């Protein structure tokens, strides 16, 4: 009853609270502390065995498939993650009437429409890239200009909702703590 009484107030205050206090705590506290530790500044070498890390093969794959991929197949993390992963993968990979994976309609269309108002399109009305070089060192380029500027603005990227097969998301690899992603943008073969 108490929550229902203050629900509207909490919902109205949440964006400001998270946009100020929580952001400040994360930016000034947690991230600074994390980045000040030299061990957190460099990713481990690919060949280096990372002890204590989760083996994604055992976490996300069914036992028989995990063993085939190089995991133990013991389900030491339980079966909830692999069940949810399989359900999500089935939903994202299912093809729609257009022959494209469902990730286009489930995710790409809604994100791009929220940003630009058009499904499958991103629009950046302001400057995206602005590179200025005042000191042209090459004699060849210096004979044409003293200053070079490359600027991209009012940029539109269309047809982003054409993720096609083969499509994989968060696939465990032969390395225990590495996930791979792959997709193709373009027309459906047919």
XYZ file of N, CA, C and O in Angstrom, residues 109-184:
304
model
N 14.688 -2.462 -35.517
C 13.640 -1.516 -35.908
C 13.242 -0.581 -34.773
O 13.095 0.618 -34.966
N 13.072 -1.133 -33.568
C 12.626 -0.291 -32.457
C 13.712 0.693 -32.017
O 13.418 1.856 -31.721
N 14.964 0.264 -32.005
C 16.056 1.159 -31.599
C 16.235 2.276 -32.622
O 16.367 3.450 -32.264
N 16.245 1.921 -33.901
C 16.444 2.954 -34.922
C 15.244 3.898 -35.011
O 15.421 5.100 -35.203
N 14.032 3.371 -34.840
C 12.853 4.243 -34.868
C 12.868 5.209 -33.688
O 12.497 6.378 -33.822
N 13.315 4.740 -32.525
C 13.391 5.614 -31.354
C 14.417 6.725 -31.579
O 14.229 7.850 -31.117
N 15.493 6.444 -32.321
C 16.538 7.447 -32.545
C 16.164 8.416 -33.661
O 16.356 9.613 -33.541
N 15.639 7.897 -34.777
C 15.430 8.747 -35.950
C 13.971 8.947 -36.339
O 13.663 9.813 -37.145
N 13.082 8.109 -35.794
C 11.682 8.176 -36.194
C 11.388 7.277 -37.390
O 10.252 7.170 -37.826
N 12.416 6.611 -37.944
C 12.241 5.740 -39.105
C 12.873 4.386 -38.796
O 14.047 4.328 -38.412
N 12.108 3.324 -38.985
C 12.646 1.987 -38.745
C 13.796 1.703 -39.702
O 13.705 1.952 -40.898
N 14.903 1.190 -39.150
C 16.051 0.809 -39.970
C 16.964 1.953 -40.346
O 17.905 1.775 -41.120
N 16.729 3.151 -39.803
C 17.529 4.326 -40.170
C 18.029 5.047 -38.927
O 17.285 5.243 -37.979
N 19.289 5.412 -38.948
C 19.867 6.275 -37.923
C 20.163 7.621 -38.570
O 20.663 7.680 -39.701
N 19.863 8.692 -37.866
C 20.127 10.031 -38.390
C 20.835 10.851 -37.322
O 20.398 10.907 -36.175
N 21.951 11.453 -37.709
C 22.740 12.294 -36.814
C 22.788 13.693 -37.428
O 23.616 13.956 -38.307
N 21.905 14.609 -36.992
C 21.833 15.928 -37.619
C 23.029 16.828 -37.312
O 23.314 17.742 -38.063
N 23.744 16.552 -36.249
C 24.890 17.395 -35.898
C 26.175 16.776 -36.445
O 26.162 15.795 -37.174
N 27.290 17.339 -36.078
C 28.589 16.862 -36.540
C 28.906 15.515 -35.904
O 28.831 15.345 -34.693
N 29.300 14.553 -36.735
C 29.671 13.223 -36.273
C 31.187 13.123 -36.172
O 31.726 12.617 -35.206
N 31.885 13.617 -37.177
C 33.345 13.591 -37.218
C 33.824 14.969 -37.648
O 33.290 15.550 -38.592
N 34.832 15.470 -36.961
C 35.439 16.744 -37.347
C 36.943 16.644 -37.079
O 37.378 16.780 -35.942
N 37.703 16.383 -38.130
C 39.146 16.245 -38.019
C 39.787 17.438 -38.724
O 39.545 17.664 -39.905
N 40.587 18.185 -37.986
C 41.255 19.358 -38.547
C 42.755 19.176 -38.415
O 43.259 18.823 -37.349
N 43.450 19.420 -39.482
C 44.909 19.344 -39.477
C 45.444 20.701 -39.948
O 45.342 21.043 -41.117
N 45.982 21.494 -39.001
C 46.479 22.824 -39.324
C 47.899 22.803 -39.876
O 48.290 23.697 -40.612
N 48.669 21.813 -39.525
C 50.065 21.759 -39.944
C 50.279 20.618 -40.928
O 50.584 19.503 -40.558
N 50.096 20.900 -42.198
C 50.273 19.901 -43.247
C 51.759 19.731 -43.488
O 52.447 20.660 -43.907
N 52.267 18.524 -43.169
C 53.709 18.298 -43.225
C 54.193 17.859 -44.597
O 55.303 18.194 -44.992
N 53.414 17.107 -45.318
C 53.841 16.599 -46.611
C 53.920 17.734 -47.630
O 52.991 18.536 -47.752
N 55.025 17.795 -48.353
C 55.188 18.842 -49.370
C 54.135 18.748 -50.453
O 53.668 19.756 -50.972
N 53.749 17.521 -50.790
C 52.744 17.336 -51.824
C 51.424 17.955 -51.390
O 50.805 18.727 -52.124
N 50.966 17.639 -50.165
C 49.705 18.184 -49.678
C 49.821 19.662 -49.345
O 48.871 20.418 -49.530
N 50.974 20.089 -48.839
C 51.162 21.498 -48.478
C 51.068 22.400 -49.697
O 50.712 23.571 -49.583
N 51.384 21.885 -50.878
C 51.276 22.708 -52.092
C 49.818 22.986 -52.448
O 49.532 23.940 -53.157
N 48.900 22.168 -51.942
C 47.475 22.378 -52.205
C 46.780 23.179 -51.112
O 45.861 23.944 -51.391
N 47.199 22.954 -49.852
C 46.487 23.599 -48.748
C 47.376 23.682 -47.520
O 48.249 22.846 -47.311
N 47.125 24.697 -46.711
C 47.825 24.826 -45.434
C 47.068 24.112 -44.320
O 47.632 23.785 -43.292
N 45.787 23.915 -44.557
C 44.923 23.316 -43.547
C 44.011 22.303 -44.228
O 43.503 22.548 -45.312
N 43.830 21.148 -43.570
C 42.931 20.120 -44.091
C 41.873 19.854 -43.025
O 42.188 19.713 -41.846
N 40.610 19.791 -43.459
C 39.526 19.513 -42.540
C 38.600 18.475 -43.166
O 38.186 18.614 -44.318
N 38.311 17.443 -42.389
C 37.356 16.423 -42.785
C 36.209 16.484 -41.797
O 36.411 16.356 -40.592
N 35.002 16.692 -42.325
C 33.858 16.856 -41.443
C 32.681 16.057 -41.994
O 32.376 16.146 -43.174
N 32.073 15.256 -41.120
C 30.843 14.541 -41.457
C 29.737 15.099 -40.575
O 29.860 15.122 -39.354
N 28.671 15.543 -41.187
C 27.556 16.095 -40.432
C 26.263 15.795 -41.175
O 26.280 15.449 -42.353
N 25.156 15.905 -40.474
C 23.844 15.602 -41.025
C 23.875 14.240 -41.725
O 23.493 14.094 -42.872
N 24.353 13.238 -40.985
C 24.589 11.910 -41.530
C 23.379 11.003 -41.320
O 22.790 10.986 -40.244
N 23.033 10.255 -42.361
C 21.944 9.289 -42.293
C 22.470 7.931 -42.742
O 23.127 7.841 -43.777
N 22.182 6.922 -41.965
C 22.534 5.545 -42.315
C 21.229 4.781 -42.428
O 20.473 4.685 -41.461
N 20.948 4.237 -43.607
C 19.677 3.558 -43.858
C 19.868 2.062 -44.045
O 20.984 1.591 -44.259
N 18.762 1.349 -44.006
C 18.710 -0.092 -44.239
C 19.508 -0.889 -43.208
O 20.105 -1.912 -43.536
N 19.531 -0.422 -41.971
C 20.202 -1.166 -40.915
C 19.390 -2.373 -40.458
O 19.885 -3.225 -39.744
N 18.138 -2.439 -40.890
C 17.292 -3.561 -40.505
C 17.365 -4.685 -41.532
O 16.391 -5.338 -41.851
N 18.558 -4.903 -42.057
C 18.767 -5.976 -43.019
C 19.846 -6.935 -42.528
O 20.683 -7.393 -43.289
N 19.843 -7.218 -41.226
C 20.751 -8.236 -40.703
C 20.279 -9.562 -41.287
O 19.120 -9.920 -41.180
N 21.198 -10.254 -41.961
C 20.849 -11.488 -42.651
C 21.648 -12.657 -42.092
O 22.641 -12.470 -41.396
N 21.219 -13.856 -42.421
C 21.953 -15.053 -42.010
C 23.211 -15.178 -42.856
O 23.223 -14.736 -43.999
N 24.282 -15.728 -42.355
C 24.418 -16.320 -41.037
C 24.503 -15.242 -39.956
O 25.144 -14.217 -40.137
N 23.832 -15.513 -38.849
C 23.760 -14.583 -37.739
C 24.029 -15.354 -36.454
O 23.415 -16.381 -36.205
N 24.988 -14.885 -35.657
C 25.226 -15.510 -34.355
C 25.477 -14.418 -33.333
O 26.092 -13.397 -33.639
N 24.971 -14.652 -32.134
C 25.064 -13.663 -31.063
C 25.503 -14.361 -29.791
O 24.899 -15.343 -29.383
N 26.576 -13.862 -29.189
C 27.096 -14.392 -27.928
C 27.372 -15.893 -28.003
O 26.986 -16.653 -27.122
N 28.030 -16.333 -29.051
C 28.337 -17.745 -29.197
C 29.637 -18.088 -28.479
O 30.663 -17.453 -28.726
N 29.613 -19.071 -27.588
C 30.853 -19.509 -26.950
C 31.839 -20.004 -28.014
O 31.443 -20.556 -29.034
N 33.115 -19.769 -27.757
C 34.150 -20.161 -28.716
C 35.029 -21.237 -28.094
O 34.747 -21.739 -27.015
N 36.129 -21.572 -28.758
C 37.051 -22.580 -28.225
C 37.796 -22.065 -26.998
O 38.349 -22.842 -26.234
N 37.803 -20.748 -26.799
C 38.413 -20.153 -25.607
C 37.313 -20.036 -24.553
O 36.256 -19.466 -24.821
N 37.524 -20.566 -23.346
C 36.451 -20.655 -22.350
C 35.751 -19.346 -22.020
O 34.551 -19.325 -21.794
N 36.476 -18.237 -21.977
C 35.883 -16.978 -21.529
C 35.712 -15.970 -22.655
O 35.799 -14.774 -22.435
N 35.467 -16.456 -23.863
C 35.290 -15.565 -25.010
C 33.992 -15.910 -25.739
O 33.687 -17.065 -25.967
N 33.245 -14.870 -26.086
C 32.038 -15.024 -26.883
C 32.274 -14.380 -28.244
O 32.984 -13.377 -28.350
N 31.684 -14.929 -29.278
C 31.832 -14.361 -30.615
C 30.462 -13.958 -31.147
O 29.442 -14.541 -30.783
N 30.477 -12.957 -31.995
C 29.274 -12.471 -32.651
C 29.573 -12.340 -34.133
O 30.681 -11.944 -34.509
N 28.607 -12.639 -34.973
C 28.788 -12.405 -36.403
C 27.422 -12.180 -37.039
O 26.416 -12.731 -36.593
N 27.427 -11.349 -38.055
C 26.205 -11.105 -38.804
C 26.588 -10.520 -40.147
O 27.719 -10.110 -40.383
N 25.628 -10.489 -41.030
C 25.843 -9.959 -42.362
C 24.731 -8.950 -42.638
O 23.559 -9.202 -42.351
